[in-house]
Short mmCIF file of C-alpha atoms in Angstrom, two decimals:
data_model
loop_
_atom_site.label_atom_id
_atom_site.label_comp_id
_atom_site.label_asym_id
_atom_site.label_seq_id
_atom_site.Cartn_x
_atom_site.Cartn_y
_atom_site.Cartn_z
CA ARG P 166 -47.13 -61.56 149.63
CA GLY P 167 -50.21 -59.38 149.91
CA VAL P 168 -48.87 -56.53 147.79
CA PHE P 169 -51.55 -54.83 145.68
CA TYR P 170 -49.76 -51.74 144.36
CA VAL P 171 -46.49 -51.43 142.42
CA LEU P 172 -44.46 -48.41 141.30
CA SER P 173 -44.25 -49.40 137.63
CA PRO P 174 -44.13 -48.87 134.65
CA VAL P 175 -41.90 -45.96 133.59
CA VAL P 176 -43.45 -44.31 130.52
CA ASP P 177 -41.01 -41.42 130.27
CA ILE P 178 -39.63 -40.99 126.77
CA ALA P 179 -35.84 -40.82 126.72
CA ARG P 180 -34.58 -37.82 124.78
CA ASP P 181 -31.10 -37.25 126.27
CA PRO P 182 -28.67 -40.20 126.32
CA ARG P 183 -26.70 -38.53 129.11
CA TRP P 184 -29.64 -38.99 131.47
CA GLY P 185 -28.64 -41.57 134.06
CA ARG P 186 -32.06 -43.25 134.18
CA ILE P 187 -32.38 -43.90 130.47
CA GLU P 188 -32.20 -47.67 131.02
CA GLU P 189 -35.51 -47.51 132.90
CA THR P 190 -37.41 -46.39 129.82
CA PHE P 191 -38.90 -48.14 126.79
CA GLY P 192 -37.10 -45.74 124.45
CA GLU P 193 -37.41 -42.39 122.70
CA ASP P 194 -40.50 -42.88 120.53
CA PRO P 195 -43.88 -41.77 121.98
CA TYR P 196 -45.87 -44.39 120.05
CA LEU P 197 -43.62 -47.27 121.08
CA VAL P 198 -43.61 -46.13 124.72
CA SER P 199 -47.40 -45.76 124.62
CA GLU P 200 -47.91 -49.33 123.40
CA MET P 201 -45.35 -50.78 125.79
CA GLY P 202 -46.91 -48.82 128.63
CA VAL P 203 -50.40 -50.13 127.90
CA ALA P 204 -49.06 -53.69 127.67
CA ALA P 205 -47.16 -53.35 130.95
CA VAL P 206 -50.18 -51.97 132.81
CA GLU P 207 -52.48 -54.68 131.43
CA GLY P 208 -49.92 -57.31 132.45
CA LEU P 209 -49.94 -55.99 136.01
CA GLN P 210 -53.62 -55.12 136.41
CA GLY P 211 -55.47 -57.14 133.79
CA PRO P 212 -56.85 -55.81 130.47
CA GLY P 213 -59.26 -52.99 129.80
CA LYS P 214 -61.41 -50.93 132.10
CA PHE P 215 -62.74 -52.14 135.46
CA GLU P 216 -64.04 -50.88 138.79
CA ARG P 217 -62.46 -53.56 140.97
CA LEU P 218 -58.91 -54.94 140.72
CA PRO P 219 -59.09 -58.52 139.36
CA PRO P 220 -57.82 -61.35 141.60
CA ASN P 221 -54.09 -62.09 141.46
CA HIS P 222 -53.26 -58.71 139.97
CA VAL P 223 -51.71 -55.48 141.26
CA PHE P 224 -52.38 -51.82 140.59
CA ALA P 225 -49.79 -50.10 138.39
CA THR P 226 -48.30 -46.59 138.64
CA LEU P 227 -47.46 -44.43 135.63
CA LYS P 228 -44.23 -42.54 136.14
CA HIS P 229 -42.90 -39.92 135.95
CA PHE P 230 -45.31 -37.15 134.98
CA THR P 231 -43.56 -35.47 133.15
CA GLY P 232 -40.69 -34.25 130.99
CA HIS P 233 -38.32 -36.36 133.05
CA GLY P 234 -36.38 -37.77 130.09
CA GLN P 235 -35.09 -34.46 128.75
CA PRO P 236 -33.43 -32.66 131.66
CA ASP P 237 -30.92 -29.82 131.32
CA SER P 238 -27.41 -31.23 130.74
CA GLY P 239 -28.83 -34.75 131.15
CA THR P 240 -28.86 -34.28 134.92
CA ASN P 241 -31.44 -36.36 136.76
CA ALA P 242 -34.10 -34.14 138.35
CA GLY P 243 -32.79 -31.14 136.41
CA PRO P 244 -35.22 -28.65 134.87
CA SER P 245 -36.87 -29.65 131.60
CA GLU P 246 -36.99 -26.84 129.05
CA ALA P 247 -40.03 -28.24 127.25
CA SER P 248 -42.73 -26.11 125.65
CA GLU P 249 -46.39 -27.04 125.94
CA ARG P 250 -46.28 -28.21 122.31
CA GLU P 251 -43.30 -30.48 123.10
CA LEU P 252 -45.15 -31.86 126.09
CA ARG P 253 -48.34 -32.52 124.17
CA GLU P 254 -46.66 -34.01 121.09
CA ASN P 255 -44.07 -36.18 122.81
CA PHE P 256 -44.21 -36.50 126.59
CA PHE P 257 -47.98 -36.60 127.18
CA PRO P 258 -49.02 -39.33 124.67
CA PRO P 259 -47.78 -42.39 126.63
CA PHE P 260 -49.56 -41.23 129.81
CA ARG P 261 -52.73 -40.33 127.92
CA ALA P 262 -52.81 -43.62 126.00
CA VAL P 263 -52.58 -45.71 129.17
CA ILE P 264 -55.17 -43.61 131.02
CA GLU P 265 -57.65 -43.77 128.14
CA ARG P 266 -57.22 -47.51 127.45
CA THR P 267 -56.80 -48.98 130.93
CA SER P 268 -57.91 -48.44 134.53
CA VAL P 269 -54.39 -47.67 135.69
CA GLY P 270 -54.45 -47.16 139.44
CA ALA P 271 -51.96 -44.38 140.05
CA VAL P 272 -49.75 -41.68 138.57
CA MET P 273 -46.47 -40.41 140.04
CA PRO P 274 -45.14 -36.87 139.48
CA SER P 275 -41.58 -36.41 138.28
CA TYR P 276 -38.64 -34.90 140.17
CA ASN P 277 -37.99 -32.17 137.61
CA GLU P 278 -39.56 -28.80 137.00
CA ILE P 279 -41.04 -27.24 133.87
CA ASP P 280 -40.98 -23.46 133.40
CA GLY P 281 -39.75 -23.19 136.97
CA VAL P 282 -42.68 -25.14 138.43
CA PRO P 283 -41.77 -28.47 140.07
CA SER P 284 -44.04 -31.34 139.05
CA HIS P 285 -45.00 -32.02 142.67
CA SER P 286 -46.56 -28.55 142.91
CA ASN P 287 -47.83 -28.20 139.36
CA THR P 288 -51.60 -27.66 139.48
CA TRP P 289 -51.82 -27.32 135.69
CA LEU P 290 -50.29 -30.74 135.01
CA ARG P 291 -52.57 -32.60 137.39
CA GLY P 292 -55.65 -30.45 137.72
CA LYS P 293 -56.19 -29.23 134.16
CA VAL P 294 -54.49 -31.94 132.09
CA LEU P 295 -54.43 -35.21 134.03
CA ARG P 296 -57.75 -35.02 135.85
CA GLY P 297 -59.49 -32.43 133.68
CA GLU P 298 -58.67 -33.23 130.05
CA TRP P 299 -57.98 -36.95 130.47
CA GLY P 300 -60.44 -37.73 133.25
CA PHE P 301 -57.99 -39.64 135.44
CA ASP P 302 -59.72 -40.57 138.71
CA GLY P 303 -57.06 -42.69 140.41
CA LEU P 304 -54.40 -42.03 143.02
CA ILE P 305 -51.54 -39.55 142.71
CA SER P 306 -48.57 -40.62 144.82
CA SER P 307 -45.39 -38.62 145.18
CA ASP P 308 -42.03 -39.86 144.02
CA TYR P 309 -39.74 -40.78 146.91
CA ASN P 310 -39.07 -37.56 148.86
CA GLY P 311 -40.56 -35.54 146.01
CA VAL P 312 -42.65 -33.44 148.37
CA ASP P 313 -39.88 -32.40 150.75
CA GLN P 314 -37.68 -31.66 147.72
CA LEU P 315 -39.94 -28.68 147.04
CA ALA P 316 -37.99 -27.16 149.93
CA SER P 317 -34.64 -28.95 149.84
CA LEU P 318 -34.01 -29.12 146.06
CA HIS P 319 -36.30 -26.71 144.22
CA HIS P 320 -36.41 -24.06 146.97
CA VAL P 321 -39.98 -23.01 146.17
CA ALA P 322 -41.07 -23.84 149.74
CA ALA P 323 -39.50 -22.60 152.95
CA ASP P 324 -39.84 -25.92 154.79
CA ASN P 325 -41.62 -29.28 154.81
CA ALA P 326 -44.84 -27.73 156.08
CA GLU P 327 -45.09 -25.33 153.17
CA ALA P 328 -44.04 -28.10 150.79
CA ALA P 329 -46.89 -30.26 152.08
CA ARG P 330 -49.39 -27.44 151.51
CA MET P 331 -48.17 -26.90 147.95
CA ALA P 332 -48.25 -30.58 147.03
CA LEU P 333 -51.65 -31.17 148.59
CA LEU P 334 -53.11 -28.16 146.78
CA ALA P 335 -51.64 -29.48 143.51
CA GLY P 336 -53.42 -32.80 144.00
CA VAL P 337 -50.74 -35.11 145.41
CA ASP P 338 -52.83 -37.54 147.46
CA SER P 339 -50.13 -39.62 149.13
CA GLU P 340 -46.52 -38.87 150.10
CA LEU P 341 -43.91 -41.61 149.67
CA PRO P 342 -42.00 -43.14 151.33
CA GLU P 343 -42.27 -41.93 154.94
CA GLY P 344 -44.74 -39.08 154.69
CA GLU P 345 -42.61 -36.68 156.72
CA ALA P 346 -43.98 -33.54 155.07
CA TYR P 347 -47.60 -34.71 155.14
CA ALA P 348 -47.20 -35.56 158.84
CA THR P 349 -47.39 -31.79 159.42
CA LEU P 350 -50.83 -31.47 157.83
CA ALA P 351 -52.94 -32.32 160.88
CA GLY P 352 -51.30 -29.53 162.86
CA GLN P 353 -51.64 -27.16 159.93
CA VAL P 354 -55.37 -27.86 159.74
CA ASP P 355 -55.66 -27.09 163.47
CA ALA P 356 -53.72 -23.85 162.90
CA GLY P 357 -56.02 -22.83 160.06
CA LYS P 358 -53.30 -23.03 157.42
CA VAL P 359 -54.83 -25.90 155.42
CA ASP P 360 -58.40 -26.22 154.18
CA PRO P 361 -59.87 -29.47 155.57
CA ALA P 362 -61.58 -29.96 152.20
CA LEU P 363 -58.16 -30.66 150.67
CA ILE P 364 -57.52 -33.34 153.29
CA ASP P 365 -60.95 -34.83 152.60
CA ARG P 366 -60.22 -34.90 148.86
CA ALA P 367 -56.93 -36.75 149.28
CA CYS P 368 -58.31 -39.17 151.87
CA ALA P 369 -61.31 -39.97 149.67
CA ARG P 370 -59.01 -40.86 146.79
CA VAL P 371 -56.81 -43.07 148.98
CA LEU P 372 -59.83 -44.86 150.46
CA THR P 373 -61.42 -45.30 147.03
CA PHE P 374 -58.13 -46.78 145.78
CA LYS P 375 -58.14 -49.26 148.67
CA MET P 376 -61.77 -50.14 148.05
CA ARG P 377 -61.05 -50.82 144.38
CA ALA P 378 -58.15 -53.05 145.47
CA GLY P 379 -60.47 -55.10 147.65
CA LEU P 380 -58.79 -54.28 150.94
CA PHE P 381 -62.07 -53.75 152.82
#
């Protein structure tokens, strides 16, 4: 069909049985989820590390980064009251294992927030941990409507334009599904509200992703 990129697998650990998306996960144990995650990514992409996507394979997406499986009251997209130790001991390991053992193509932020910071605007999660500590060099794509939810759900942005600025600064390279918030970025660059270097960074990652997929 020509598809080269899929939004799978889910490597959230499930820690609250009330959570409505628990059936999407591989379970509650970080080690089990890590191994299942690696196997799923290798099944989609092919084994090991590579620079170019092998023929008849598709890039995988790790989701949802992170703390998604332990929301307040079990409510999907609710805040996750997880300490950094809890994150590092339980929620981070499946993502880190896949990133270190495969060439996984993409990572998707989660809908929730940690310590009041939504994942789609969390510079620490993506800048320091994901790209800094773990050396991830692939694509970061938003969850569906995750960028505009910075305004409509989390209320940390006044509107879609501010939401786009926050997500772009935090390293979200591509907005799914329609890109309504990111559609404001060109005008914001013209108005001097967005540094063109941030646009260049995101575009370079998207183009590199397409090159690695063999689209050019």
